[in-house]
Short mmCIF file of C-alpha atoms in Angstrom, two decimals:
data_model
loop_
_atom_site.label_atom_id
_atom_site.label_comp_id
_atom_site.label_asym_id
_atom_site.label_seq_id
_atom_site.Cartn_x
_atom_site.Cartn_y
_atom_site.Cartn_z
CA UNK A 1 -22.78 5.61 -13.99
CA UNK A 2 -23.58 5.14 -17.98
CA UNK A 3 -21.25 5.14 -20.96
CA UNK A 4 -18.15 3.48 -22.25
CA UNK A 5 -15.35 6.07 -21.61
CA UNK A 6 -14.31 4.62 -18.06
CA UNK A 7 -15.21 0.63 -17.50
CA UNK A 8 -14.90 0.55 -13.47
CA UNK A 9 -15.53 3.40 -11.17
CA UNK A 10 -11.95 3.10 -10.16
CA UNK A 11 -10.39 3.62 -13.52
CA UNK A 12 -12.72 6.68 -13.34
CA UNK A 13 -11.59 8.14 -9.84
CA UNK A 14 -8.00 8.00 -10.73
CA UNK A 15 -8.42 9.27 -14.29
CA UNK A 16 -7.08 12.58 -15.38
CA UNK A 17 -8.99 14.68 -17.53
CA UNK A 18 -9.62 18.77 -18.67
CA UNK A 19 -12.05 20.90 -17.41
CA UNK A 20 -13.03 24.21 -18.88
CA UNK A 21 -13.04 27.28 -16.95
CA UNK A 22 -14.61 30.43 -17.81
CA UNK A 23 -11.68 32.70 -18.49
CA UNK A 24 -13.87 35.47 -16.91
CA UNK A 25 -15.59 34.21 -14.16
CA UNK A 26 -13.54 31.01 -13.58
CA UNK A 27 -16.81 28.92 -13.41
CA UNK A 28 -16.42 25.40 -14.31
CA UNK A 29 -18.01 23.73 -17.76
CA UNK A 30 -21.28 22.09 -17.61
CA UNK A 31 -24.77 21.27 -17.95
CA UNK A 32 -28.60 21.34 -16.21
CA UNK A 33 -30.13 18.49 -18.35
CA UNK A 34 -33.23 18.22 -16.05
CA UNK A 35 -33.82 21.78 -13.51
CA UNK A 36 -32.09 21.17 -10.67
CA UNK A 37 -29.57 18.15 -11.91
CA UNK A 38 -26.36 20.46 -12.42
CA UNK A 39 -23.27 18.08 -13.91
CA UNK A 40 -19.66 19.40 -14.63
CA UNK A 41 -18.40 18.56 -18.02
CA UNK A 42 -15.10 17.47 -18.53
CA UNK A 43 -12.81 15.50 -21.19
CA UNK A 44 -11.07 12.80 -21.72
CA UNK A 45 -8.57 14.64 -24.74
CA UNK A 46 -7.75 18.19 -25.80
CA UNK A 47 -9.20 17.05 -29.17
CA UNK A 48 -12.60 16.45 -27.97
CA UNK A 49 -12.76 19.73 -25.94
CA UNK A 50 -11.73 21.94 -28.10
CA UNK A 51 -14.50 20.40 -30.52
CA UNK A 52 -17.08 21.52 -27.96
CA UNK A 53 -15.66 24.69 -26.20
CA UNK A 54 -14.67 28.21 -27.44
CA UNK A 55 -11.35 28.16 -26.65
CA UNK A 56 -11.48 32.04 -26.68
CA UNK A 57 -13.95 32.51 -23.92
CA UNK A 58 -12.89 28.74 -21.99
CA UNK A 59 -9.41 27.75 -20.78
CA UNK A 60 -8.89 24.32 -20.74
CA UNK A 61 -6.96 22.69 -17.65
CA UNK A 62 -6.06 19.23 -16.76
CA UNK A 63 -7.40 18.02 -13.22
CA UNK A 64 -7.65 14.41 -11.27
CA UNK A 65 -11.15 13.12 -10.60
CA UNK A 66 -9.82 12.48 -7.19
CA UNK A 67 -9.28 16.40 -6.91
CA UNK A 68 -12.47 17.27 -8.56
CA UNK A 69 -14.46 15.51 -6.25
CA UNK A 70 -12.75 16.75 -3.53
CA UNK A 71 -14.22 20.47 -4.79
CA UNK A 72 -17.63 19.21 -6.10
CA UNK A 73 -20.66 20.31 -3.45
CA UNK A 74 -23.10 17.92 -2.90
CA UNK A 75 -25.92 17.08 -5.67
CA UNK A 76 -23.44 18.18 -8.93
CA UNK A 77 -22.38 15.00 -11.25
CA UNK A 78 -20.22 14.96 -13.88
CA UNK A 79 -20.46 14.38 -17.42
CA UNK A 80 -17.70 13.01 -19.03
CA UNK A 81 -17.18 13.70 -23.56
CA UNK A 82 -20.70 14.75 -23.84
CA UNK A 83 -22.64 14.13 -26.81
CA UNK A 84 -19.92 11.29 -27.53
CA UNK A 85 -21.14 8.10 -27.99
CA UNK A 86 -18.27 6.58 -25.81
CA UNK A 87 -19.07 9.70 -23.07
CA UNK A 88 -20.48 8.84 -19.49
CA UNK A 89 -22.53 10.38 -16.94
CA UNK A 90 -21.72 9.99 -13.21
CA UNK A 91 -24.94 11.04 -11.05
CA UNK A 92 -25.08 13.00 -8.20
CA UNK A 93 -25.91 10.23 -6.36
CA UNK A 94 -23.34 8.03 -7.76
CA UNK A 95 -20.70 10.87 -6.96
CA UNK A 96 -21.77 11.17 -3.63
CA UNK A 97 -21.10 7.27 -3.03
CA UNK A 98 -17.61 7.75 -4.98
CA UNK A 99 -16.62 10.51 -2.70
CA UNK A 100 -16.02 8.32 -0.05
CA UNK A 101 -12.92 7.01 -1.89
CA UNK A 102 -11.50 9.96 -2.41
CA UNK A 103 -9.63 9.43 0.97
CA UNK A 104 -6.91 7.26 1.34
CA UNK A 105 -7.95 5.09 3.91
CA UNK A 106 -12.37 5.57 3.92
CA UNK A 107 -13.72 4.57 7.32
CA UNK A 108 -15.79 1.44 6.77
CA UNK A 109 -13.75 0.10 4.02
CA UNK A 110 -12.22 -3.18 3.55
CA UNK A 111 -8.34 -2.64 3.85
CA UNK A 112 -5.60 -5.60 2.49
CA UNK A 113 -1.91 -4.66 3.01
CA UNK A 114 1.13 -6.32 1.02
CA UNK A 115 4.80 -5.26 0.45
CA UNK A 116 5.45 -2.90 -1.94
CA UNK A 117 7.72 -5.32 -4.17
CA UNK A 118 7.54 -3.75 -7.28
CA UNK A 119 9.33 -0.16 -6.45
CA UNK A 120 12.14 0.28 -9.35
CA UNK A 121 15.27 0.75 -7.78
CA UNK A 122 16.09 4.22 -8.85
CA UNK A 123 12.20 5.57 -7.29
CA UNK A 124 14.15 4.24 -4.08
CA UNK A 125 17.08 5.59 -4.35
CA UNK A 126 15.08 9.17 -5.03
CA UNK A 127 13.02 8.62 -2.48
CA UNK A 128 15.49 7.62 0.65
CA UNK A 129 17.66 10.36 -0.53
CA UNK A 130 14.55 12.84 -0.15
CA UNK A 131 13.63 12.01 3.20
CA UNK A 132 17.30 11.37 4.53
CA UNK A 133 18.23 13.48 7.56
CA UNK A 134 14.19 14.84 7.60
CA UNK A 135 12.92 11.48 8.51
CA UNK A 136 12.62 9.03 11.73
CA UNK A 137 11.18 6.11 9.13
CA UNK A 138 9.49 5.96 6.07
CA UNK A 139 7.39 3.16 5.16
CA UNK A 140 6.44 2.16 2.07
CA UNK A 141 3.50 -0.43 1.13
CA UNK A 142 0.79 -1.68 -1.20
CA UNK A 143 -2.58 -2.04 -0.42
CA UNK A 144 -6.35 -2.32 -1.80
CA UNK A 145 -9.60 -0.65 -0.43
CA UNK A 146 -12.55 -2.82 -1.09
CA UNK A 147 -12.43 -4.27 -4.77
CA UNK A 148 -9.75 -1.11 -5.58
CA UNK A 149 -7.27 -1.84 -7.95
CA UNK A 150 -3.70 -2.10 -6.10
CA UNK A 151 -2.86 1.01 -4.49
CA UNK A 152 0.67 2.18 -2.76
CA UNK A 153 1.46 4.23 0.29
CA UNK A 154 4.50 6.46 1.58
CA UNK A 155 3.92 6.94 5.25
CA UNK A 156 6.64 8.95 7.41
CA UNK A 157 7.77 9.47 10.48
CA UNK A 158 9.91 13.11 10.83
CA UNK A 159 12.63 13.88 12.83
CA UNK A 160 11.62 16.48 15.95
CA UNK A 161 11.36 20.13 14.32
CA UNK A 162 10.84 18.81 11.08
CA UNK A 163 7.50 20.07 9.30
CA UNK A 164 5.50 16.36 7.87
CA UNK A 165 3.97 18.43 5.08
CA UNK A 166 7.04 19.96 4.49
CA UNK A 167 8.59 15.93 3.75
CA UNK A 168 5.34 15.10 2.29
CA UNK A 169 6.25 17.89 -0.30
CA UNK A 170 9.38 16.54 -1.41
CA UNK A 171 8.06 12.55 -1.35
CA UNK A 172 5.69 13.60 -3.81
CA UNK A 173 8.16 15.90 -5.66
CA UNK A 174 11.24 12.88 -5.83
CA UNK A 175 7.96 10.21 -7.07
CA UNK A 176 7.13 12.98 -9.99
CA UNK A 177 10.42 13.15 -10.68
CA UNK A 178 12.12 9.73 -10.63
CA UNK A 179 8.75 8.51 -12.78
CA UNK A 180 5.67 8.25 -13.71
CA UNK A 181 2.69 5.84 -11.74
CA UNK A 182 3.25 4.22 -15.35
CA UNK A 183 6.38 3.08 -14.79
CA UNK A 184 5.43 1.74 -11.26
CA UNK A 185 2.32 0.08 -11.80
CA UNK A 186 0.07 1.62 -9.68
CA UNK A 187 -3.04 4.04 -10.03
CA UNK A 188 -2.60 6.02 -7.15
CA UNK A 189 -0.03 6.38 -4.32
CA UNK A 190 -0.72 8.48 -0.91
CA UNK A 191 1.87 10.52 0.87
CA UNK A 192 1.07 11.09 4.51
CA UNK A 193 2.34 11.06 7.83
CA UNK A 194 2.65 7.48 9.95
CA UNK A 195 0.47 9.40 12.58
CA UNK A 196 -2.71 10.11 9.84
CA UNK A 197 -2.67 6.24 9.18
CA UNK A 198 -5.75 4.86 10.93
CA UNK A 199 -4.89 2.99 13.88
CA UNK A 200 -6.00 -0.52 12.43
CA UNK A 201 -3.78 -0.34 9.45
CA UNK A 202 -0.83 1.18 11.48
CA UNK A 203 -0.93 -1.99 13.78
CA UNK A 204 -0.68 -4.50 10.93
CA UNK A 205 2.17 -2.52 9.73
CA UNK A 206 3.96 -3.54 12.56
CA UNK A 207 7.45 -3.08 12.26
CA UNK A 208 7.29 -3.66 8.62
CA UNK A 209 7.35 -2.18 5.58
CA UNK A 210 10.41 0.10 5.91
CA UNK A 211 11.91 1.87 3.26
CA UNK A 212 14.22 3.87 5.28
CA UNK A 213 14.82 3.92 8.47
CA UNK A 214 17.61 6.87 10.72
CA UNK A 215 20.44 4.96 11.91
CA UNK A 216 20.94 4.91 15.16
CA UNK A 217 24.18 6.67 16.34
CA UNK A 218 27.06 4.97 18.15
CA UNK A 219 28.69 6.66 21.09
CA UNK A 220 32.39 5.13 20.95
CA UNK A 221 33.71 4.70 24.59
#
């Protein structure tokens, strides 16, 4: 990776930025530099792309890196303000390595788990209230991949007849809404059921990390 615009590869792979898309085709923006070296162009402000698209024939939409990995095939890079001096080019090659990160958990990786202390109250209150009467447990914990920046994780566990992507869905929807990954400090945080947790991490879970948790009911006799 060259250029200024992103100093770590992980402040690039959680970065959001705008993509143009051919209003009649729906092709993405970008660039052959060298035959056979196709790179996706996208920006860091609305600003800079308007400066270099034709806003008439280009509509401009905002997209994760995360995601845009996630659709990239294999040997495309990205090119990030080009033709800025503070612009950066992501290779093929280096793309292909970053891809691996794109999941929350890669196999291979270097996994630390710690309590997530730092939740504000009121993202906890949204959250428990989301899940309540759709959930078994939901967990809740920081943790780093590698040298990753601190990371946080919403793992459930859903009551019988209760779709998990379905709760996912509204975990994600109360997090938008309560705030902003500002607000709580952290780059990135996963929604996913306990189950799609790899089986190393869910064992040094333990019993921990519980958020909320259906109480048990009492039969009086």
């Amino acid at each position: 990776m060259t250029g200024a615009v992103f100093a770590t590869k992980w402040d690039f792979l959680f970065a959001q930025v705008l993509i143009g898309v051919d209003r009649t085709t729906g092709v993405f923006s970008g660039s052959e530099p060298v035959p056979g070296q196709q790179l996706v162009a996208v920006w860091t402000s609305t600003a800079i792309a308007e400066d270099a698209l034709h806003v008439e024939a280009w509509e401009l939409r905002p997209i994760a890196v995360r995601e845009l990995l996630r659709l990239l095939p294999s040997g495309i890079g990205v090119v990030v303000d080009p033709e800025r001096p503070s612009g950066m080019t992501a290779t093929a090659a280096y793309v292909a390595n970053l891809k691996r990160y794109v999941a929350a958990f890669p196999a291979g990786s270097e996994i630390h788990l710690a309590p997530w202390v730092s939740m504000p109250d009121g993202v906890r209150a949204a959250l428990v209230q989301a899940v309540d009467g759709r959930v078994q447990e939901l967990r809740a914990f920081t943790y780093r991949v590698d040298d990753s920046p601190l990371l946080g994780c919403l793992a459930h566990v859903v009551l019988a007849g209760v779709d998990p992507a379905d709760v996912t869905s509204a975990v994600e929807s109360a997090l938008t809404a309560a705030t902003d990954l500002g607000v709580i400090g952290l780059p990135r945080v996963d929604v996913l059921a306990l189950d799609d947790v790899p089986d190393e991490v869910r064992s040094a879970l333990g019993e921990g990390h519980v958020l909320h948790r259906r109480r048990r009911r009492r039969f009086l006799r």
